[in-house]
mmCIF file of N, CA and C in Angstrom:
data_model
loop_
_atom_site.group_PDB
_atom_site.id
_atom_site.type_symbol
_atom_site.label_atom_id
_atom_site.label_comp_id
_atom_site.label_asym_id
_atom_site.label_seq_id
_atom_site.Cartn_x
_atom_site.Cartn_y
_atom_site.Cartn_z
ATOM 1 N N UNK A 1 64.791 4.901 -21.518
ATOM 2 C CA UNK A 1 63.521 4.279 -21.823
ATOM 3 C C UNK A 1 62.813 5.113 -22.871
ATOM 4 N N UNK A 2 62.165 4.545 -23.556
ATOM 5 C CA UNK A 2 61.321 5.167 -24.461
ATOM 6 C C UNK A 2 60.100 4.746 -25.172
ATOM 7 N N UNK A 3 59.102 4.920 -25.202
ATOM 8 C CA UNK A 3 57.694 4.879 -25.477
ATOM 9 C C UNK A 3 57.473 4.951 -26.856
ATOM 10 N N UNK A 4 56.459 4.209 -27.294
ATOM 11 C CA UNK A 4 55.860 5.018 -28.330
ATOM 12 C C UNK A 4 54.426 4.422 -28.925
ATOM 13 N N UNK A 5 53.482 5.177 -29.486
ATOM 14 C CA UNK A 5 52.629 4.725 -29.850
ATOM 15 C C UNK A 5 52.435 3.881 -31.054
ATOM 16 N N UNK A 6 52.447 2.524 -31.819
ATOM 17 C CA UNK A 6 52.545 2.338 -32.976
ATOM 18 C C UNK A 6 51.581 2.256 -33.645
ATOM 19 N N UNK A 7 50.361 3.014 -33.260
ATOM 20 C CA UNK A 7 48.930 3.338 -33.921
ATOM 21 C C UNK A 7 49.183 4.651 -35.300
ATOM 22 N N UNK A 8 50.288 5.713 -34.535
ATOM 23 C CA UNK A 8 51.027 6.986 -35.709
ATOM 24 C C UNK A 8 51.479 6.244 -36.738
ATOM 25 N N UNK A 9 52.276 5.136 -36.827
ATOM 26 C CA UNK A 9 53.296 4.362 -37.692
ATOM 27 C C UNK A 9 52.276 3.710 -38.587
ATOM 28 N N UNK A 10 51.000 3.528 -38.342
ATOM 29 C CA UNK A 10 50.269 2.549 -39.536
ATOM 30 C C UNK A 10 49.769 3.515 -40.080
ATOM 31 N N UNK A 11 50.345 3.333 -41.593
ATOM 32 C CA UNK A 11 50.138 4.543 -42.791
ATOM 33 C C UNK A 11 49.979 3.520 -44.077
ATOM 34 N N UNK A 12 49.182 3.665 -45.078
ATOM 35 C CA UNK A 12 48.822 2.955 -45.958
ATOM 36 C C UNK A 12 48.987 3.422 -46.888
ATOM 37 N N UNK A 13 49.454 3.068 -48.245
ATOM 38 C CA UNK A 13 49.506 3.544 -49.029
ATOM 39 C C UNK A 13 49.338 3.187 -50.749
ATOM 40 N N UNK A 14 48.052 3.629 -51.335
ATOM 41 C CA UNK A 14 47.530 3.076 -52.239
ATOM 42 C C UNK A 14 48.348 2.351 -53.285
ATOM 43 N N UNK A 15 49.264 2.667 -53.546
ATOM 44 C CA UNK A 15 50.602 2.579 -54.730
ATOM 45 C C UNK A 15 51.377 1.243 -54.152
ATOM 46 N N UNK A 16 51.995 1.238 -53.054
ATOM 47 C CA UNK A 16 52.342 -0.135 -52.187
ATOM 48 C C UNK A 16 52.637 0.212 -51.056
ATOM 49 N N UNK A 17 52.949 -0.984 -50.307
ATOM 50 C CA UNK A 17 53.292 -1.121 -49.074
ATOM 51 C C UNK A 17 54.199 0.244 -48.610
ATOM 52 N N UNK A 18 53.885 0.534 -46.911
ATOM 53 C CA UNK A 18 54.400 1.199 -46.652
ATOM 54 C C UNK A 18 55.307 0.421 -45.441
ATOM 55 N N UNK A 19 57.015 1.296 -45.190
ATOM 56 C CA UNK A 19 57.902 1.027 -43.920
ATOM 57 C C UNK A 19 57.985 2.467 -43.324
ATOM 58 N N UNK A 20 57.935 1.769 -41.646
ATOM 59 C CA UNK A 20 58.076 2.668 -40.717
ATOM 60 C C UNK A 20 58.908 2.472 -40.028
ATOM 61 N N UNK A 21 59.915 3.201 -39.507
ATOM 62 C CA UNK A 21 60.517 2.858 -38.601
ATOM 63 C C UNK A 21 60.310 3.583 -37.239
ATOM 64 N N UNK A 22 60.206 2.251 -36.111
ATOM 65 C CA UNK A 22 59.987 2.887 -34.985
ATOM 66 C C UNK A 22 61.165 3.246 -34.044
ATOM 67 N N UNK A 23 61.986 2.298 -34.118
ATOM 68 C CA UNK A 23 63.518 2.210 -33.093
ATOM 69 C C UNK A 23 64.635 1.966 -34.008
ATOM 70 N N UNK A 24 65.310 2.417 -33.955
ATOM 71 C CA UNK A 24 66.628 1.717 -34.624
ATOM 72 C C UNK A 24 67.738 2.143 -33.670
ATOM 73 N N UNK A 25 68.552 1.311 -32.619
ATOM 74 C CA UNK A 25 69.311 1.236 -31.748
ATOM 75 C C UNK A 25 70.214 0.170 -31.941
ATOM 76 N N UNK A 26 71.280 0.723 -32.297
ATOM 77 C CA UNK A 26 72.972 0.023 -32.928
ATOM 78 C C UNK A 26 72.617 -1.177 -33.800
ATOM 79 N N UNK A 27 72.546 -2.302 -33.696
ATOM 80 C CA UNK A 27 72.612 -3.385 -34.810
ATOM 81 C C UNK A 27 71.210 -3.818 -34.677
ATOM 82 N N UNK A 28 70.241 -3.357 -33.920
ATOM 83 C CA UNK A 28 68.720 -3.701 -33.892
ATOM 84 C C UNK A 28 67.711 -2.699 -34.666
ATOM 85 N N UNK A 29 66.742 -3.193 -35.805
ATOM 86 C CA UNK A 29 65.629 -2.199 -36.380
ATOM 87 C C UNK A 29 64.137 -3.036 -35.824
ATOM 88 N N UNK A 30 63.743 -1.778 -35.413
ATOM 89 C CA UNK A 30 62.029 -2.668 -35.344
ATOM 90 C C UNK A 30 61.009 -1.099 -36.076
ATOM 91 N N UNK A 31 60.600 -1.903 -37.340
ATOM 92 C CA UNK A 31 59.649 -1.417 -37.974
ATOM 93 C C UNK A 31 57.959 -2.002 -38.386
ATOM 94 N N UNK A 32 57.330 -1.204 -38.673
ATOM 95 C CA UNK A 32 56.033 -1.685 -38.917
ATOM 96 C C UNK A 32 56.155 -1.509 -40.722
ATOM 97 N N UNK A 33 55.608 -2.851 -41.454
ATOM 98 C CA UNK A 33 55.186 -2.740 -42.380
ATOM 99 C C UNK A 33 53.430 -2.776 -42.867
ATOM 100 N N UNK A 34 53.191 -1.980 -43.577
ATOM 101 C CA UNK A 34 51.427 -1.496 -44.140
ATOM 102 C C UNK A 34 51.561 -2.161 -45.418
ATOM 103 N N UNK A 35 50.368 -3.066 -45.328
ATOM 104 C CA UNK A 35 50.104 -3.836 -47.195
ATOM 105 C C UNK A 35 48.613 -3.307 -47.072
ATOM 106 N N UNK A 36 48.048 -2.887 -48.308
ATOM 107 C CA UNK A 36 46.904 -2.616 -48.460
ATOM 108 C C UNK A 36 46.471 -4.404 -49.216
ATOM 109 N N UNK A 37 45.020 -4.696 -49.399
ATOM 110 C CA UNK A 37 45.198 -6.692 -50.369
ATOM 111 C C UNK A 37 45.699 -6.392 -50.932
ATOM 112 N N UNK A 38 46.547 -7.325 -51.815
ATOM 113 C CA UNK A 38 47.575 -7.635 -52.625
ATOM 114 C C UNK A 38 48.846 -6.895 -52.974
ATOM 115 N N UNK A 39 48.687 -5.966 -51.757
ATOM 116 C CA UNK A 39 50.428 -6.155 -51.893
ATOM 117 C C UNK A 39 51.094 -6.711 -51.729
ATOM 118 N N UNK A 40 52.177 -6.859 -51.723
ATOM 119 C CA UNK A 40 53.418 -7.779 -51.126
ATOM 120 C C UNK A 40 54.894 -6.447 -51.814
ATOM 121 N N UNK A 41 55.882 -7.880 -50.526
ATOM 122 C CA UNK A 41 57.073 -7.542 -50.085
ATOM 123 C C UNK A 41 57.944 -8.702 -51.148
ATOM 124 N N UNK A 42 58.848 -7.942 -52.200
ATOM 125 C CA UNK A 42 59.402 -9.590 -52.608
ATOM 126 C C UNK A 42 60.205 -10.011 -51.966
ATOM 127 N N UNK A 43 61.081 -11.422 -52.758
ATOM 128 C CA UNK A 43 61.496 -11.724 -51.900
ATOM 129 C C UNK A 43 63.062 -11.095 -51.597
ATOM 130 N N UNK A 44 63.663 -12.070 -50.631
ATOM 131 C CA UNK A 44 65.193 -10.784 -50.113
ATOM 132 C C UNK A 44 65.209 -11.510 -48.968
ATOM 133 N N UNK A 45 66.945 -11.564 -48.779
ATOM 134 C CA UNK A 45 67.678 -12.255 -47.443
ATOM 135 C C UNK A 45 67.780 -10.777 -46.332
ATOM 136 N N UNK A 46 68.453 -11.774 -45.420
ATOM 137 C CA UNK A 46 68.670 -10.522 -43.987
ATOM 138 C C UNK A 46 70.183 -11.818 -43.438
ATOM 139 N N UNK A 47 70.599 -11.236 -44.210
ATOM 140 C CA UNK A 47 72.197 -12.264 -43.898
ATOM 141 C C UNK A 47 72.474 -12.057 -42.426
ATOM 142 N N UNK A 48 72.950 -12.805 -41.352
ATOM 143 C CA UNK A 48 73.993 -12.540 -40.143
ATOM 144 C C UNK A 48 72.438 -11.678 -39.240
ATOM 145 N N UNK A 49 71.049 -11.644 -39.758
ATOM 146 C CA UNK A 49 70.316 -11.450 -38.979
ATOM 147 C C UNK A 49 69.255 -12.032 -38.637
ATOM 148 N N UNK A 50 68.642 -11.898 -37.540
ATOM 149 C CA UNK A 50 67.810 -12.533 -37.111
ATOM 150 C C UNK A 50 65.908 -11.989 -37.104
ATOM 151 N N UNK A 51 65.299 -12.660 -37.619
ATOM 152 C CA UNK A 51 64.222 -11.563 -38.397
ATOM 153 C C UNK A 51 62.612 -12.363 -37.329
ATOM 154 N N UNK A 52 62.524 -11.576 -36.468
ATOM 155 C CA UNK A 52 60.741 -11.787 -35.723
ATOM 156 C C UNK A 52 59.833 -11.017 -36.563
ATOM 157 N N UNK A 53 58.943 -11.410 -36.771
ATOM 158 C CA UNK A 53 58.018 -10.729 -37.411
ATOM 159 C C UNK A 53 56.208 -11.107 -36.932
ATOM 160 N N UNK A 54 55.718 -10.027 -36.022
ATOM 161 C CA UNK A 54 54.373 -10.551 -35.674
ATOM 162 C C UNK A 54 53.474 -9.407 -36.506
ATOM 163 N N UNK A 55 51.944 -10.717 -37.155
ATOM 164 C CA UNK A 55 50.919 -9.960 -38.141
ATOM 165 C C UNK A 55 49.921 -9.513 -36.606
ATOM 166 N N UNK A 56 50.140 -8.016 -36.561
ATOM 167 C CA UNK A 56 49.173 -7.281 -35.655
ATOM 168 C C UNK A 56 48.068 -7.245 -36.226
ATOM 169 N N UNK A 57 47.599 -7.299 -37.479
ATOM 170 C CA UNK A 57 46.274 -6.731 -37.792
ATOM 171 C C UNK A 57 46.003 -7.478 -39.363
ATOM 172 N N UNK A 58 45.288 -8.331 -39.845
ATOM 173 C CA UNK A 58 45.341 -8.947 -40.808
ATOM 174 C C UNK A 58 45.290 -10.350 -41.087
ATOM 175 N N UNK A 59 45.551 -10.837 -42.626
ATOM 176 C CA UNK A 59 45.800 -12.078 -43.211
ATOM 177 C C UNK A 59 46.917 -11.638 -44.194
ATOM 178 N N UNK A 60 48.047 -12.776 -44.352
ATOM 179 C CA UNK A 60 48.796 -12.699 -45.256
ATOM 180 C C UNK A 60 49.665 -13.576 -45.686
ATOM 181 N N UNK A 61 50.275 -13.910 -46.422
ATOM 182 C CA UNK A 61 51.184 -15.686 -46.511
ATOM 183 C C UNK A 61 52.827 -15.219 -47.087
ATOM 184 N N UNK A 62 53.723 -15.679 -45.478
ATOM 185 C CA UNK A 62 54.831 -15.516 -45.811
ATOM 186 C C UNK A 62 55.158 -16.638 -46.980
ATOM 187 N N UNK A 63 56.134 -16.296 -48.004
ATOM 188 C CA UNK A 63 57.303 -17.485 -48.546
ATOM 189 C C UNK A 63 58.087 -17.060 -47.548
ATOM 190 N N UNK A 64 59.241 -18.264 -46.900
ATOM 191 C CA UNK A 64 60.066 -18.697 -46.237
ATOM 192 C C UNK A 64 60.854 -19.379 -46.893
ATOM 193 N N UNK A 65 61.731 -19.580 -47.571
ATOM 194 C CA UNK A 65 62.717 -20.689 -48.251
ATOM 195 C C UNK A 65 61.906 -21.120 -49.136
ATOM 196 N N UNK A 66 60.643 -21.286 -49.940
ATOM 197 C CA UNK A 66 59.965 -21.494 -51.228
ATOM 198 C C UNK A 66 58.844 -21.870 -50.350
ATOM 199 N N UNK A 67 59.087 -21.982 -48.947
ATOM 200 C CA UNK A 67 57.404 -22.902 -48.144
ATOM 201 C C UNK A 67 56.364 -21.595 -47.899
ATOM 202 N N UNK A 68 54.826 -21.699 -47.989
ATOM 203 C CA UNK A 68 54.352 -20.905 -47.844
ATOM 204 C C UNK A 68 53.564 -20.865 -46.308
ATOM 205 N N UNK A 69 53.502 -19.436 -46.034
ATOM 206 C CA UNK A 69 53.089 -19.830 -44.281
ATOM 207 C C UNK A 69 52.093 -18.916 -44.302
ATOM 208 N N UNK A 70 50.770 -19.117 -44.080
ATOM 209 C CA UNK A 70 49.590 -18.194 -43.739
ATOM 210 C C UNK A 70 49.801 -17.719 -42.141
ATOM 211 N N UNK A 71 49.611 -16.343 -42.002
ATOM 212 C CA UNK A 71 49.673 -15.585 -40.673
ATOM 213 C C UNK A 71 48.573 -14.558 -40.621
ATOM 214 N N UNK A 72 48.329 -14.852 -39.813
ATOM 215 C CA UNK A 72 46.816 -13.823 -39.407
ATOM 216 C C UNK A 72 46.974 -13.279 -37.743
ATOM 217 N N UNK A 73 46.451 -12.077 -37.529
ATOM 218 C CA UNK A 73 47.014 -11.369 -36.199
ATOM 219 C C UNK A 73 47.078 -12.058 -34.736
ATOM 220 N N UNK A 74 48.044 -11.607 -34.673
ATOM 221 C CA UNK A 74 48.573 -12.244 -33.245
ATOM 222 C C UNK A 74 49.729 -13.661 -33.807
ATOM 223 N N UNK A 75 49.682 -13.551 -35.044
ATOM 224 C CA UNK A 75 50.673 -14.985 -34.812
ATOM 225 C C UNK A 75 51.933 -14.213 -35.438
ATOM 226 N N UNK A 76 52.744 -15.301 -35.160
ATOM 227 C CA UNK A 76 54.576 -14.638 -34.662
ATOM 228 C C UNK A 76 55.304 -15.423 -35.778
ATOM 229 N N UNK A 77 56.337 -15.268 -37.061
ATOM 230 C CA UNK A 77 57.235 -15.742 -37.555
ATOM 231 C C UNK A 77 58.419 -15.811 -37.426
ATOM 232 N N UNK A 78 59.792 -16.248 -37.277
ATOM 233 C CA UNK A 78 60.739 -15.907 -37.301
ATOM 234 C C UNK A 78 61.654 -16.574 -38.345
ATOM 235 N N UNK A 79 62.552 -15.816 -38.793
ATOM 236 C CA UNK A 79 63.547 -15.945 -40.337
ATOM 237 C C UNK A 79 64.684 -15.804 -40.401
ATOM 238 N N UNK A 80 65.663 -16.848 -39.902
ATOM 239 C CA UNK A 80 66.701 -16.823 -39.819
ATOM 240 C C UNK A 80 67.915 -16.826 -40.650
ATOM 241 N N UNK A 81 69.051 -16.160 -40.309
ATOM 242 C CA UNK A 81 70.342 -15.459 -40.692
ATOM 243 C C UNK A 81 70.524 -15.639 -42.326
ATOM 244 N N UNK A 82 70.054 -16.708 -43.198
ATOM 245 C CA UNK A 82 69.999 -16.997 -44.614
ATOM 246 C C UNK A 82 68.863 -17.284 -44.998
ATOM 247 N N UNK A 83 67.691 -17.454 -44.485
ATOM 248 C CA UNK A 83 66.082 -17.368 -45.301
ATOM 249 C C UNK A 83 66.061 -16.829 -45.747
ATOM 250 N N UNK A 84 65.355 -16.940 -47.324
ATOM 251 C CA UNK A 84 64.914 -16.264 -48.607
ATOM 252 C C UNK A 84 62.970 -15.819 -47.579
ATOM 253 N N UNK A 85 62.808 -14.556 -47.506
ATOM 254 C CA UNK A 85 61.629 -14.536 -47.043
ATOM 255 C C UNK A 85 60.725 -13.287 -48.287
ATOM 256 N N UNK A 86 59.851 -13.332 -48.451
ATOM 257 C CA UNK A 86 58.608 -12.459 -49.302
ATOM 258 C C UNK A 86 57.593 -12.850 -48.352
ATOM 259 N N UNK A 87 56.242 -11.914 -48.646
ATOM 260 C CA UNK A 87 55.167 -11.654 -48.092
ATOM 261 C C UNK A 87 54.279 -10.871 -49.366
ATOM 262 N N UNK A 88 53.293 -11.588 -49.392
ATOM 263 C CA UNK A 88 51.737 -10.753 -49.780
ATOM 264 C C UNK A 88 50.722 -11.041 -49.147
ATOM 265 N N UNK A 89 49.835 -9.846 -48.947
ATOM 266 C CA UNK A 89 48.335 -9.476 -48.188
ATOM 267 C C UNK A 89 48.100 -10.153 -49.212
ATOM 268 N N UNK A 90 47.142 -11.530 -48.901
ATOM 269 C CA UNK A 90 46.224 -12.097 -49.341
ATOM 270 C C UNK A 90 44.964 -12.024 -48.436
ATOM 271 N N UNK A 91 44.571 -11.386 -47.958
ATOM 272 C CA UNK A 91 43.058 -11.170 -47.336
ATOM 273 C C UNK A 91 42.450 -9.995 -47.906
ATOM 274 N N UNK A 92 41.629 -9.872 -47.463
ATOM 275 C CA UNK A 92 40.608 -8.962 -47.870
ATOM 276 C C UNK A 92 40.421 -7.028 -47.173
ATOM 277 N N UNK A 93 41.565 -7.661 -45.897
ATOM 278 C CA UNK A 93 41.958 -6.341 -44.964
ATOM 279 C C UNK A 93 43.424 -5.700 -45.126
ATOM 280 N N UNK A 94 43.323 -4.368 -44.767
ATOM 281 C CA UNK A 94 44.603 -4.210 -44.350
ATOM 282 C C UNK A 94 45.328 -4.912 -43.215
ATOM 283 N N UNK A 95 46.730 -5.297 -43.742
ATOM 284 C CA UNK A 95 48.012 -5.651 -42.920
ATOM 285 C C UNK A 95 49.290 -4.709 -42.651
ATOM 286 N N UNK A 96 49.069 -4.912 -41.245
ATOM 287 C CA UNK A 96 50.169 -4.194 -40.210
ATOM 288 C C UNK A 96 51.163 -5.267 -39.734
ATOM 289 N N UNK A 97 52.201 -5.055 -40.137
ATOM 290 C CA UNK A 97 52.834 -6.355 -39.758
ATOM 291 C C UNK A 97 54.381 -5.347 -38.779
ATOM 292 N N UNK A 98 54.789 -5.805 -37.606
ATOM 293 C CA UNK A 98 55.676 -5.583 -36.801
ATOM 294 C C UNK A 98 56.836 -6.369 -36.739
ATOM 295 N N UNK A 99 57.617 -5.688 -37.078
ATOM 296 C CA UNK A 99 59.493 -6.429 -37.842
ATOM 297 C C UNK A 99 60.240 -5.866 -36.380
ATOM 298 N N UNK A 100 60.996 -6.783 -36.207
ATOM 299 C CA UNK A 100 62.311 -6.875 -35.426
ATOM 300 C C UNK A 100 63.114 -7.360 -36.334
ATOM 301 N N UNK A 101 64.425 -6.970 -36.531
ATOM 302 C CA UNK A 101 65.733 -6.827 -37.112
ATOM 303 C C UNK A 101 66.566 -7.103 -36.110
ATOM 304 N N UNK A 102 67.379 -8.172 -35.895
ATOM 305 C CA UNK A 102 68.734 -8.280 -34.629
ATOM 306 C C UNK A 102 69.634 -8.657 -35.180
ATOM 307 N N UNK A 103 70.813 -8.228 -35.704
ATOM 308 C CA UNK A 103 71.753 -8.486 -35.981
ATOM 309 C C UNK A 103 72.783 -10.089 -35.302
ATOM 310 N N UNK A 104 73.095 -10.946 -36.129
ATOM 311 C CA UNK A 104 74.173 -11.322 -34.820
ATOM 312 C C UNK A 104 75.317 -10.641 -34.678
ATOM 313 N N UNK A 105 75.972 -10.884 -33.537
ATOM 314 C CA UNK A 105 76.959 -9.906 -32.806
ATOM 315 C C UNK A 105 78.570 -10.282 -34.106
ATOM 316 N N UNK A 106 78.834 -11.793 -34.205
ATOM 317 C CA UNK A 106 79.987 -12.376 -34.388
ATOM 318 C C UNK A 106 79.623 -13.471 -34.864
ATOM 319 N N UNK A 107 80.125 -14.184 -36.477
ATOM 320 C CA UNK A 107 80.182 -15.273 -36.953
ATOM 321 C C UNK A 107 80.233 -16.060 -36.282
ATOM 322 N N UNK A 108 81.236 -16.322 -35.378
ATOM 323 C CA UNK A 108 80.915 -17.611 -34.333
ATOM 324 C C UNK A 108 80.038 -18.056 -33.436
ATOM 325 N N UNK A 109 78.970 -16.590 -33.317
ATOM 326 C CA UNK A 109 77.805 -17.146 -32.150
ATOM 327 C C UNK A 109 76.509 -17.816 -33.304
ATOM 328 N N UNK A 110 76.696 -17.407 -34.684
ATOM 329 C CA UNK A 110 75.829 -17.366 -35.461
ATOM 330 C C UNK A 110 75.794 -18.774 -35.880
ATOM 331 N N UNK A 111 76.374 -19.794 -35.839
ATOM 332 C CA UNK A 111 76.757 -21.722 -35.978
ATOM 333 C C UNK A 111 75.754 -22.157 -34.659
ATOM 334 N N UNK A 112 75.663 -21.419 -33.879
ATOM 335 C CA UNK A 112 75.232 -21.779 -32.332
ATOM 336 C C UNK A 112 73.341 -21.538 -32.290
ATOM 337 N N UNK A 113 73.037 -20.962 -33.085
ATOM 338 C CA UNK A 113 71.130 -20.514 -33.007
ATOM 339 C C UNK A 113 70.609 -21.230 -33.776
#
């Protein structure tokens, strides 16, 4: 078992976005990303993985496959095995955003989600 606080992990950084990583255990990453406004994340796949992503603290508008999705804290995205996904802080606050990374195990379970 293991604990941790993810209040240490939110670090900002004037120049751009910052990544943290909190866990990384065999084919799973869960990190926190920091946008100060107008940063952003471009865009970029996560092939054969499976991508949760909840905005803890903020406003910001994922692209998802070219669609745009406004998320503000407490709401939950998820981006599956070939989504084209980007993100920019479009609000006026800092954004803390909390990434899960899950790998799938085997091509064949990956036809099945």
């Amino acid at each position: 078992m293991e604990k941790q606080s993810l209040k240490q992990y939110q670090e900002f950084g004037e120049e751009r976005f910052t990544k943290r990583i909190v866990f990384k255990k065999g084919e799973s990453t869960v990190f926190l990303l920091n946008f100060m406004p107008g940063q952003e994340l471009p865009k970029h796949t996560h092939p054969g993985t499976e991508v949760f992503i909840l905005t803890m603290q903020g406003e910001g508008t994922f692209t998802i496959d070219g669609e745009e999705v406004v998320a503000a804290a407490n709401e939950t995205v998820h981006v599956s095995l070939t989504e084209e996904l980007a993100y920019k802080n479009t609000g006026s606050e800092p954004v803390t955003l909390y990434v899960m990374l899950n790998k799938v195990p085997d091509e064949r379970f990956a036809q099945n989600i």
